[in-house]
mmCIF file of C-alpha atoms and ligand atoms in Angstrom:
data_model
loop_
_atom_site.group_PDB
_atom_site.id
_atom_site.type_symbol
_atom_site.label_atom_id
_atom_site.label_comp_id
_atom_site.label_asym_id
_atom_site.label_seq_id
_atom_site.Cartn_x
_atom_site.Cartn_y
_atom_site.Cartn_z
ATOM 1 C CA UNK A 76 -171.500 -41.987 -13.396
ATOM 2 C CA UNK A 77 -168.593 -43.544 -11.785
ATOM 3 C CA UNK A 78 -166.501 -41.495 -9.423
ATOM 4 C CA UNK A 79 -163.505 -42.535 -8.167
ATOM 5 C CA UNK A 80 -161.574 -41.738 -4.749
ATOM 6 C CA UNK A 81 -157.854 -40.280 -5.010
ATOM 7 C CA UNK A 82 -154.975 -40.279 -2.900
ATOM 8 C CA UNK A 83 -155.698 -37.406 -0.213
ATOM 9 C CA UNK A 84 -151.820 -38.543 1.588
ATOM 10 C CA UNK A 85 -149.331 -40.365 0.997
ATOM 11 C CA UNK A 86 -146.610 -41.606 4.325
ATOM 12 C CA UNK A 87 -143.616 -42.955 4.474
ATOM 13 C CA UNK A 88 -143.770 -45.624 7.138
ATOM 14 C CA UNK A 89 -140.902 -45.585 9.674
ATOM 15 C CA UNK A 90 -138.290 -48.039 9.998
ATOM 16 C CA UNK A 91 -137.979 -49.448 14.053
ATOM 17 C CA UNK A 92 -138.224 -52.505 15.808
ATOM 18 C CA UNK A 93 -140.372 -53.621 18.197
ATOM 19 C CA UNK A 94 -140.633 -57.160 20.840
ATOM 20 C CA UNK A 95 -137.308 -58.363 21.284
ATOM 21 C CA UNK A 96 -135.285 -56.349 18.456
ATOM 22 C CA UNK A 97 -137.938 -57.623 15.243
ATOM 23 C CA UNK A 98 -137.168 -55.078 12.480
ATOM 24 C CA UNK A 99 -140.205 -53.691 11.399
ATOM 25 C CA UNK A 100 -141.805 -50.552 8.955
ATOM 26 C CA UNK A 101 -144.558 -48.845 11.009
ATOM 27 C CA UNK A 102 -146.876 -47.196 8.445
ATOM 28 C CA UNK A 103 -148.525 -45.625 11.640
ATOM 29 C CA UNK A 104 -149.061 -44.137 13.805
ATOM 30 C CA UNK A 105 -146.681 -41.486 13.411
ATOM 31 C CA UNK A 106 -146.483 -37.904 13.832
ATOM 32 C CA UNK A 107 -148.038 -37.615 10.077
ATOM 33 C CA UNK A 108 -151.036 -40.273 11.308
ATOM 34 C CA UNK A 109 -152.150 -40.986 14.494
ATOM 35 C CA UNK A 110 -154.817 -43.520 12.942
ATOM 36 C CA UNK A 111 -156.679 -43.938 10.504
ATOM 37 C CA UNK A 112 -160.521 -44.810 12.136
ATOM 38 C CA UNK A 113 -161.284 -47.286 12.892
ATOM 39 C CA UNK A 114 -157.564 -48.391 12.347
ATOM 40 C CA UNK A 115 -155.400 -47.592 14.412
ATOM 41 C CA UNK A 116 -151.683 -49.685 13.777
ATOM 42 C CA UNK A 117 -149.987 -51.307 10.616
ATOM 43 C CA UNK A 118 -146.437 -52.680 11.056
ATOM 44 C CA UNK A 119 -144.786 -54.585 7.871
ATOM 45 C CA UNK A 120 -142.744 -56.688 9.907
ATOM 46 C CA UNK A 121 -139.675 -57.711 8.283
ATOM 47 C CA UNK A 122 -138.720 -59.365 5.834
ATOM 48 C CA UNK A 123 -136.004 -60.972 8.518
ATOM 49 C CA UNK A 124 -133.653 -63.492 8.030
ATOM 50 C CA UNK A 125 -133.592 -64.994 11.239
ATOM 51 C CA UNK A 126 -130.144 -67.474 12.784
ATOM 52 C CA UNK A 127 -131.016 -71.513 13.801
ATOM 53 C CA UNK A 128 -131.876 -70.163 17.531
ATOM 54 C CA UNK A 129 -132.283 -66.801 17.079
ATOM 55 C CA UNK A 130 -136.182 -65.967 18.494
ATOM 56 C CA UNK A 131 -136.814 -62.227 17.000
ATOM 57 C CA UNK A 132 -140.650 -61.674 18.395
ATOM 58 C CA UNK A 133 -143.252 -60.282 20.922
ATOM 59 C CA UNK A 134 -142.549 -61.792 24.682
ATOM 60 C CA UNK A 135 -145.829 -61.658 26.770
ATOM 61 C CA UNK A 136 -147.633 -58.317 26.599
ATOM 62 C CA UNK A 137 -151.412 -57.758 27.229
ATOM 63 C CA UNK A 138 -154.137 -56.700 25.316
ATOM 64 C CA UNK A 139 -157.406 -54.807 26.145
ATOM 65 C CA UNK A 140 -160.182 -53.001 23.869
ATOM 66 C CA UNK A 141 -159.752 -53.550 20.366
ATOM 67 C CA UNK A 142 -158.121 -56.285 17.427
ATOM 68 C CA UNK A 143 -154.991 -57.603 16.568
ATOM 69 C CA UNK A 144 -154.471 -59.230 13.227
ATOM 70 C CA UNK A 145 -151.458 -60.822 12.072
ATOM 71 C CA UNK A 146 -150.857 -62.053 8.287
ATOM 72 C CA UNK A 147 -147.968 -63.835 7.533
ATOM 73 C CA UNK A 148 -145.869 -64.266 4.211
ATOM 74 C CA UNK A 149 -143.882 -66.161 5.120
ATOM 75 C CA UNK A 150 -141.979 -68.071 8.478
ATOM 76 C CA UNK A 151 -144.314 -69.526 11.166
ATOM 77 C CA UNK A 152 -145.312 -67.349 14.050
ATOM 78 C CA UNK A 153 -146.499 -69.142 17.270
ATOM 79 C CA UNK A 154 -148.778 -67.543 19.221
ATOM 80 C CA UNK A 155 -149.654 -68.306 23.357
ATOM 81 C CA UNK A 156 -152.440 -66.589 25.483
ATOM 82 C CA UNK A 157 -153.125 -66.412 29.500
ATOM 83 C CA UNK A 158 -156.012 -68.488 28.723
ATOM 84 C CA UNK A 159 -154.629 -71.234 27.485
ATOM 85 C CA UNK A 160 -154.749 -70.531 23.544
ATOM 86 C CA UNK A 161 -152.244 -71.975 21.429
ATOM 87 C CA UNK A 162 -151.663 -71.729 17.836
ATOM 88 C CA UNK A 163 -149.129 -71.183 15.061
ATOM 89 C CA UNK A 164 -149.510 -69.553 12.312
ATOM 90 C CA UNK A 165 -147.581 -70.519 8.144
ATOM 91 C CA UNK A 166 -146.932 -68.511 5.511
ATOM 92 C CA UNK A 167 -150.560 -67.216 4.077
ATOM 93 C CA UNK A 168 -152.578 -67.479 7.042
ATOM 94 C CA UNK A 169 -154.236 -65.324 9.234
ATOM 95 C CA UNK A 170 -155.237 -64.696 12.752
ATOM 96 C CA UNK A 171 -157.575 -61.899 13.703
ATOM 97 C CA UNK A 172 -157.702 -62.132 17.612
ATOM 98 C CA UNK A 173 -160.228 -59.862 19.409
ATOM 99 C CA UNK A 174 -158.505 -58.965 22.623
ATOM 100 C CA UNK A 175 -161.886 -57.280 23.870
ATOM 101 C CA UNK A 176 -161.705 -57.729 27.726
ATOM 102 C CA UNK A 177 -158.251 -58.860 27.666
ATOM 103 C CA UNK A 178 -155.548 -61.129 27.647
ATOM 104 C CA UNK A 179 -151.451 -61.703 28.122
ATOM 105 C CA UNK A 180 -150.179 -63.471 24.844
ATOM 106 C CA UNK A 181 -146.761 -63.707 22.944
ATOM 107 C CA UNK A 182 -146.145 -64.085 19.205
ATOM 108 C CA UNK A 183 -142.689 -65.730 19.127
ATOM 109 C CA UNK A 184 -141.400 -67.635 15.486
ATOM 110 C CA UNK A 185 -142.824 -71.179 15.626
ATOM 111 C CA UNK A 186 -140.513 -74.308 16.648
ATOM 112 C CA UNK A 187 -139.416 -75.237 13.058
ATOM 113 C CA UNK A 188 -138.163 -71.594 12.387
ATOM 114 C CA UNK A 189 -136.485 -71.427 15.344
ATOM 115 C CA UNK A 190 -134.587 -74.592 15.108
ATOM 116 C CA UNK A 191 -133.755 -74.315 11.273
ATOM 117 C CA UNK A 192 -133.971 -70.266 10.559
ATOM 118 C CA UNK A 193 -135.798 -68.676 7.773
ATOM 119 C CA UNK A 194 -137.646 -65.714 6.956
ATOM 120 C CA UNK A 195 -139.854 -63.960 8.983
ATOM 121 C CA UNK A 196 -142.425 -61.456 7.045
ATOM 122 C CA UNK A 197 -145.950 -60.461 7.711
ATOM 123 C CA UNK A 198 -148.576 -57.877 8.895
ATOM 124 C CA UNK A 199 -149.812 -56.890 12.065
ATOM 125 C CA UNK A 200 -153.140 -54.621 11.589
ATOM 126 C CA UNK A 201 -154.989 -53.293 14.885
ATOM 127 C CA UNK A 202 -158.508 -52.470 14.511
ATOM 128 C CA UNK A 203 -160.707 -50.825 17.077
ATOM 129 C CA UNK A 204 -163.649 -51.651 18.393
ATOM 130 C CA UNK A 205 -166.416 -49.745 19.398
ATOM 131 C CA UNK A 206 -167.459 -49.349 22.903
ATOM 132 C CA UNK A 207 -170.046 -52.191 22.768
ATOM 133 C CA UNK A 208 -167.642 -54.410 22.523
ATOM 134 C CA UNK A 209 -164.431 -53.689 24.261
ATOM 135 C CA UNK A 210 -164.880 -56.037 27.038
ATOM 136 C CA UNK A 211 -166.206 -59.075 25.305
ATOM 137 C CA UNK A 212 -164.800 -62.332 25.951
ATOM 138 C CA UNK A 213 -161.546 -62.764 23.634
ATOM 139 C CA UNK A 214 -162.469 -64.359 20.607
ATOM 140 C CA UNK A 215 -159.564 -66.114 17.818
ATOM 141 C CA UNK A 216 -160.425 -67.073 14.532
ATOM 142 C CA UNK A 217 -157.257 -68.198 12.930
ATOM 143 C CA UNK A 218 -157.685 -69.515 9.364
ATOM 144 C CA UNK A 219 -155.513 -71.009 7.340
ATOM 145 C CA UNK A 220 -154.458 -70.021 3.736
ATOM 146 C CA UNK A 221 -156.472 -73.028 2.010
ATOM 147 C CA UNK A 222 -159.356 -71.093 3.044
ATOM 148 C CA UNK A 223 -158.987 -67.609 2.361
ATOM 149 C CA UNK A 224 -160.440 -66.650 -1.058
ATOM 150 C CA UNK A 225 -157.815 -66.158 -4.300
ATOM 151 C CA UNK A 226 -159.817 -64.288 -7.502
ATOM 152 C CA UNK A 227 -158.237 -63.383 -10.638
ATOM 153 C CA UNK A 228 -158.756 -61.135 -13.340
ATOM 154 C CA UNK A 229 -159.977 -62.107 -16.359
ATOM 155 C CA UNK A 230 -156.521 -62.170 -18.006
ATOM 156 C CA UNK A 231 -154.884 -63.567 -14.754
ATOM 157 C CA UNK A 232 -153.210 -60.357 -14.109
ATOM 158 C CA UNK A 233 -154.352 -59.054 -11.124
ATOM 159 C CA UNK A 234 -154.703 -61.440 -8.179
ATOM 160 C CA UNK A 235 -156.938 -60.426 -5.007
ATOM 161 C CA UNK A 236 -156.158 -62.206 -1.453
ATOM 162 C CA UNK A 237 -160.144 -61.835 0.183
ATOM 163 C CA UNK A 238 -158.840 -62.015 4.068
ATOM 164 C CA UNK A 239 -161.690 -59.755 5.129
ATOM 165 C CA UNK A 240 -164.739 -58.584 3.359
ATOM 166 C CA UNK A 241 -165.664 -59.163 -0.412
ATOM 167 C CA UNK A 242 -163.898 -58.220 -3.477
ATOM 168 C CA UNK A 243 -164.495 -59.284 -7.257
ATOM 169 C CA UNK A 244 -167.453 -61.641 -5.983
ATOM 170 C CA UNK A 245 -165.438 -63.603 -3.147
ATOM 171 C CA UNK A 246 -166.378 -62.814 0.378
ATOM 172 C CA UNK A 247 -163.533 -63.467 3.113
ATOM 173 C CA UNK A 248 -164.652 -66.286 5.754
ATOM 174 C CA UNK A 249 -163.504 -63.884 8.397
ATOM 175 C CA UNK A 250 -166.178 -62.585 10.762
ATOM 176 C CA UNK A 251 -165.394 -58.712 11.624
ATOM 177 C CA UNK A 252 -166.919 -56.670 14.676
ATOM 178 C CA UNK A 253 -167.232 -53.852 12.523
ATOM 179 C CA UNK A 254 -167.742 -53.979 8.199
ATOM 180 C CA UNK A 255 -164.041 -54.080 7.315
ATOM 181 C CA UNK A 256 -162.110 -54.922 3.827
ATOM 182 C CA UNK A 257 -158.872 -56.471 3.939
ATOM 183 C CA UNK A 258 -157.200 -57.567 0.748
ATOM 184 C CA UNK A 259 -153.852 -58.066 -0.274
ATOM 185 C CA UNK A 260 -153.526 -57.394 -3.862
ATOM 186 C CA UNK A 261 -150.580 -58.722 -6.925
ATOM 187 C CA UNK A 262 -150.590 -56.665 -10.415
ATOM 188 C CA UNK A 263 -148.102 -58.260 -12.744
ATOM 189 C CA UNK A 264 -146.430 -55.042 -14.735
ATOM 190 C CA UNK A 265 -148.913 -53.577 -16.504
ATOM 191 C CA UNK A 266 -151.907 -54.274 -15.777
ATOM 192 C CA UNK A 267 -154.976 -52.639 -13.727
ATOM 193 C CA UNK A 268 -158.221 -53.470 -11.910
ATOM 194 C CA UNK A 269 -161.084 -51.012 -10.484
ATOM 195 C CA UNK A 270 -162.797 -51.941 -7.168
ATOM 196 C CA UNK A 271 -165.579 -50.400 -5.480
ATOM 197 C CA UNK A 272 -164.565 -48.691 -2.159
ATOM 198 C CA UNK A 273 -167.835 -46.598 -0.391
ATOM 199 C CA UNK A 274 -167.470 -43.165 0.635
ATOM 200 C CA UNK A 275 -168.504 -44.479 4.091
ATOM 201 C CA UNK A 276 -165.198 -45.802 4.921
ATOM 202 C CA UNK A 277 -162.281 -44.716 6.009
ATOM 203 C CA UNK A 278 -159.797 -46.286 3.484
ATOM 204 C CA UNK A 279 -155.848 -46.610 2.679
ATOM 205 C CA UNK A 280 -153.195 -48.697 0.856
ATOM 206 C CA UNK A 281 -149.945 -50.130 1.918
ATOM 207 C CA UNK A 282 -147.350 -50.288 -0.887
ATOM 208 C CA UNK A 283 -145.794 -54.048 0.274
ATOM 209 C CA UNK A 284 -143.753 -54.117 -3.118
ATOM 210 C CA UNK A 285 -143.289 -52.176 -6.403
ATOM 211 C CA UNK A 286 -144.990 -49.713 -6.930
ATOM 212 C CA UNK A 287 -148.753 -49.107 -7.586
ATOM 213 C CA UNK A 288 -150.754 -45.853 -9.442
ATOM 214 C CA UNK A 289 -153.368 -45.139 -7.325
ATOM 215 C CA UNK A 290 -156.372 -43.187 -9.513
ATOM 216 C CA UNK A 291 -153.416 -40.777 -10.285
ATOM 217 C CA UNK A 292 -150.932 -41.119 -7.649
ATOM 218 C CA UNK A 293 -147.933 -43.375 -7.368
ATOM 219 C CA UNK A 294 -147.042 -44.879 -4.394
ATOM 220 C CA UNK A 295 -144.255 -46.797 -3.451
ATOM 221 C CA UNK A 296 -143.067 -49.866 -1.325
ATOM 222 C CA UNK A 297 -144.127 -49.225 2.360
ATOM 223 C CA UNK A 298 -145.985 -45.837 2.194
ATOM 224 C CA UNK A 299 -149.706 -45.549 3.084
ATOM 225 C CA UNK A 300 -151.817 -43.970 0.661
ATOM 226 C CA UNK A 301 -154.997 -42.762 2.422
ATOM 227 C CA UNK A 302 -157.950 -42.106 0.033
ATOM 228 C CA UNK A 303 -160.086 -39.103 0.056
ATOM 229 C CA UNK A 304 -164.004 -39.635 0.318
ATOM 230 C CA UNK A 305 -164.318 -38.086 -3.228
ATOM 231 C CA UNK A 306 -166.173 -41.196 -4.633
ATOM 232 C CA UNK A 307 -167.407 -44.892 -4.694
ATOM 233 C CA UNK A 308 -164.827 -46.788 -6.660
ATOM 234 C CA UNK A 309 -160.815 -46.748 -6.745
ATOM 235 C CA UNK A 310 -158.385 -48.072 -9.633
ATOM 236 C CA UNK A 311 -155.469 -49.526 -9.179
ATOM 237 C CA UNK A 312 -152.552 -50.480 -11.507
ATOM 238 C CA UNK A 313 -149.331 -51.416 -12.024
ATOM 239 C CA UNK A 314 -146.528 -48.430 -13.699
ATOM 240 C CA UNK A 315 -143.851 -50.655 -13.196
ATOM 241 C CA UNK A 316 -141.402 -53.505 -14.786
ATOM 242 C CA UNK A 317 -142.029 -56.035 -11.700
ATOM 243 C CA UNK A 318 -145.059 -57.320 -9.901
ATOM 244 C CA UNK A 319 -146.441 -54.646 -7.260
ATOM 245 C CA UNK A 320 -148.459 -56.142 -4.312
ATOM 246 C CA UNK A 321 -150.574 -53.900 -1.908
ATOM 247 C CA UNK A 322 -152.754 -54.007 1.073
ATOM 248 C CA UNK A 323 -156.199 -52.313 0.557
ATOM 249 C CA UNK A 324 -157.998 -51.711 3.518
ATOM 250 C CA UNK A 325 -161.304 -50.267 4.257
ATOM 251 C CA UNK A 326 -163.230 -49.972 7.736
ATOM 252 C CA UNK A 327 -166.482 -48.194 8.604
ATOM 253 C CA UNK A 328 -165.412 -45.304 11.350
ATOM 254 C CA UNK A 329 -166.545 -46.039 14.774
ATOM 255 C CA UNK A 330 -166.906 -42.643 15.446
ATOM 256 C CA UNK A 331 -166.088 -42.638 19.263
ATOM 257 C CA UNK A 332 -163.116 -40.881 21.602
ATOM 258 C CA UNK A 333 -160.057 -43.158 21.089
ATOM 259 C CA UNK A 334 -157.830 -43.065 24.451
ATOM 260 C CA UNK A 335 -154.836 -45.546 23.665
ATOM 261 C CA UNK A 336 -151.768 -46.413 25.968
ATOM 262 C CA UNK A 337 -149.310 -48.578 24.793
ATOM 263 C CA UNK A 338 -151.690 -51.848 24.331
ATOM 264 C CA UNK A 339 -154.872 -50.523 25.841
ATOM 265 C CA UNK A 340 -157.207 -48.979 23.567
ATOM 266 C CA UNK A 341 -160.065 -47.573 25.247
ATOM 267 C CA UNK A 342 -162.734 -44.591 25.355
ATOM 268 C CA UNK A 343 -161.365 -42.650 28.689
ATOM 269 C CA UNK A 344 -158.687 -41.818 31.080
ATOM 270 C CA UNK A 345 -160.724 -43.542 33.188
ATOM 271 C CA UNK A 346 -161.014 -46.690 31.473
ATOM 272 C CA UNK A 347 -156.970 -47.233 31.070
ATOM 273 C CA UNK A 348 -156.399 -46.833 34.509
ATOM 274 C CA UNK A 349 -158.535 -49.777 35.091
ATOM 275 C CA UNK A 350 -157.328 -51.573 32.667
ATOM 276 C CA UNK A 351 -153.531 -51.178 34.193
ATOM 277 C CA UNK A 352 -155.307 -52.002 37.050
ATOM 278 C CA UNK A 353 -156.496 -55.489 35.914
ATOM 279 C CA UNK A 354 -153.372 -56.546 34.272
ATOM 280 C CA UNK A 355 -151.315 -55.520 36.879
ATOM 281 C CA UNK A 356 -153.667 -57.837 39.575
ATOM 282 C CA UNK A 357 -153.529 -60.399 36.931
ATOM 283 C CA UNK A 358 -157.110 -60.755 35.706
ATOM 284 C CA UNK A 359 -156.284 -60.353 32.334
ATOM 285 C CA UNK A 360 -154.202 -63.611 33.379
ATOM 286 C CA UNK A 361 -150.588 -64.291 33.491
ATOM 287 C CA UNK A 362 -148.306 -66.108 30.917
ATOM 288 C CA UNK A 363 -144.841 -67.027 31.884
HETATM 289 FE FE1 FE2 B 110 -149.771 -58.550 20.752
#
């Protein structure tokens, strides 16, 4: 028999800014979610219309004990670590950087957005990692849009971004720390699609546009729907008169004591100190 998981909450994510003044929805934490193990930040950053000139993004900052993962819609994000890592990221691709040990890096708009202007819209997802692995060596795997997997329905209706994970037989070329889904899903009006989400993880959606029935519940652009563990399967589909688009995300728990401040995301008290410690002497490096 098929069971299906329903909507246990639904959140409105809060409008702020964050970096240098880049409008951005927060879907948590907030006071309604703290996280969501093992994930523990969404921001739906944007969609800003950024001035010739006009930089609207994250000066230096470090990072210590968990992942950051941007995806990008559309603009061109560049992205500069204290170890020398460079890259820039288009509309459709990804980068999921494991901080682990740590790291100083900015994510500013690239050179061509900054010169001409243009839209800036995207993701940024951070994902914990358990205590194995907090202070491995920083590791980037940035991958382009070419490569992440596109499926389709049988009638072309429903189209499934694979960034992480496997969905409708296409695995993501993505290699996560931990078992984690990450799709980014289109319904034209309409239409509907049933994937299999285990009990095992902790799972939600993020309403990016439309809106989208989830087994029951309708959610709307930028709430988080967070699914109960009620089943093995979810459906999806489209109430609507436009396309909807959603993030569906899925993680197996780690299960440990999260202690975050600010960027650090460790186990202890004792942990963050040290970490302050190291970024303040600079061995996390420095970036100017
Ligand atoms: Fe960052």
């Amino acid at each position: 028999m098929m069971t299906y998981r329903s909507v246990a909450h639904l959140i409105d994510a809060n409008p702020t800014s964050d970096g240098d003044g880049l409008a951005l929805h927060r879907a948590f934490p907030n006071p309604s979610l703290r996280e969501l193990d093992p994930f523990l930040l969404l921001d739906h950053l944007g969609p800003t219309l950024l001035a010739p000139g006009e930089a609207r993004g994250f000066p230096p900052h470090p990072h210590r004990g968990f992942e950051a993962v941007t995806y990008l819609l559309s603009g061109e994000m560049q992205h500069r670590d204290s170890w020398g890592n460079h890259g820039i990221l288009g509309p459709g691709d990804v980068q999921w950087m494991t901080a682990g040990s740590g790291l100083v890096h900015s994510e500013q708009p690239g050179e061509t957005l900054m010169r001409e202007g243009g839209t800036l819209h995207g993701f940024q997802l951070w994902v914990n990692l358990p205590k194995r692995r907090k202070m491995q060596a920083p590791r980037y795997q940035d991958t382009r849009a070419a490569s992440i997997p596109v499926v389709r329905n049988g009638d072309g209706t429903v189209t499934v971004k694979v960034i992480a994970g496997e969905a409708m037989g296409a695995s993501g070329v993505i290699d996560t720390e931990i078992p984690i889904r990450y799709l980014h899903i289109t319904l034209a009006p309409g239409s509907r699609c049933e994937l299999p989400l285990p009990r095992r993880d902790h799972a939600f959606a993020f309403v990016v546009s439309g809106e989208v029935d989830l087994n029951g519940t309708v959610a709307r652009k930028n709430q988080t729907a967070i699914f109960d563990r009620g089943g093995e399967n979810v459906t999806i589909s489209n109430p609507g008169v436009a396309d909807a688009e959603l993030l569906l995300l899925a993680g197996e728990p780690v299960g440990e004591q999260v202690v975050r401040y600010g960027p650090f995301v460790m186990n202890s008290k004792a942990e963050i100190v040290q970490a302050m410690d190291d970024f303040r002497a600079g061995r996390m490096g420095t970036l100017q």
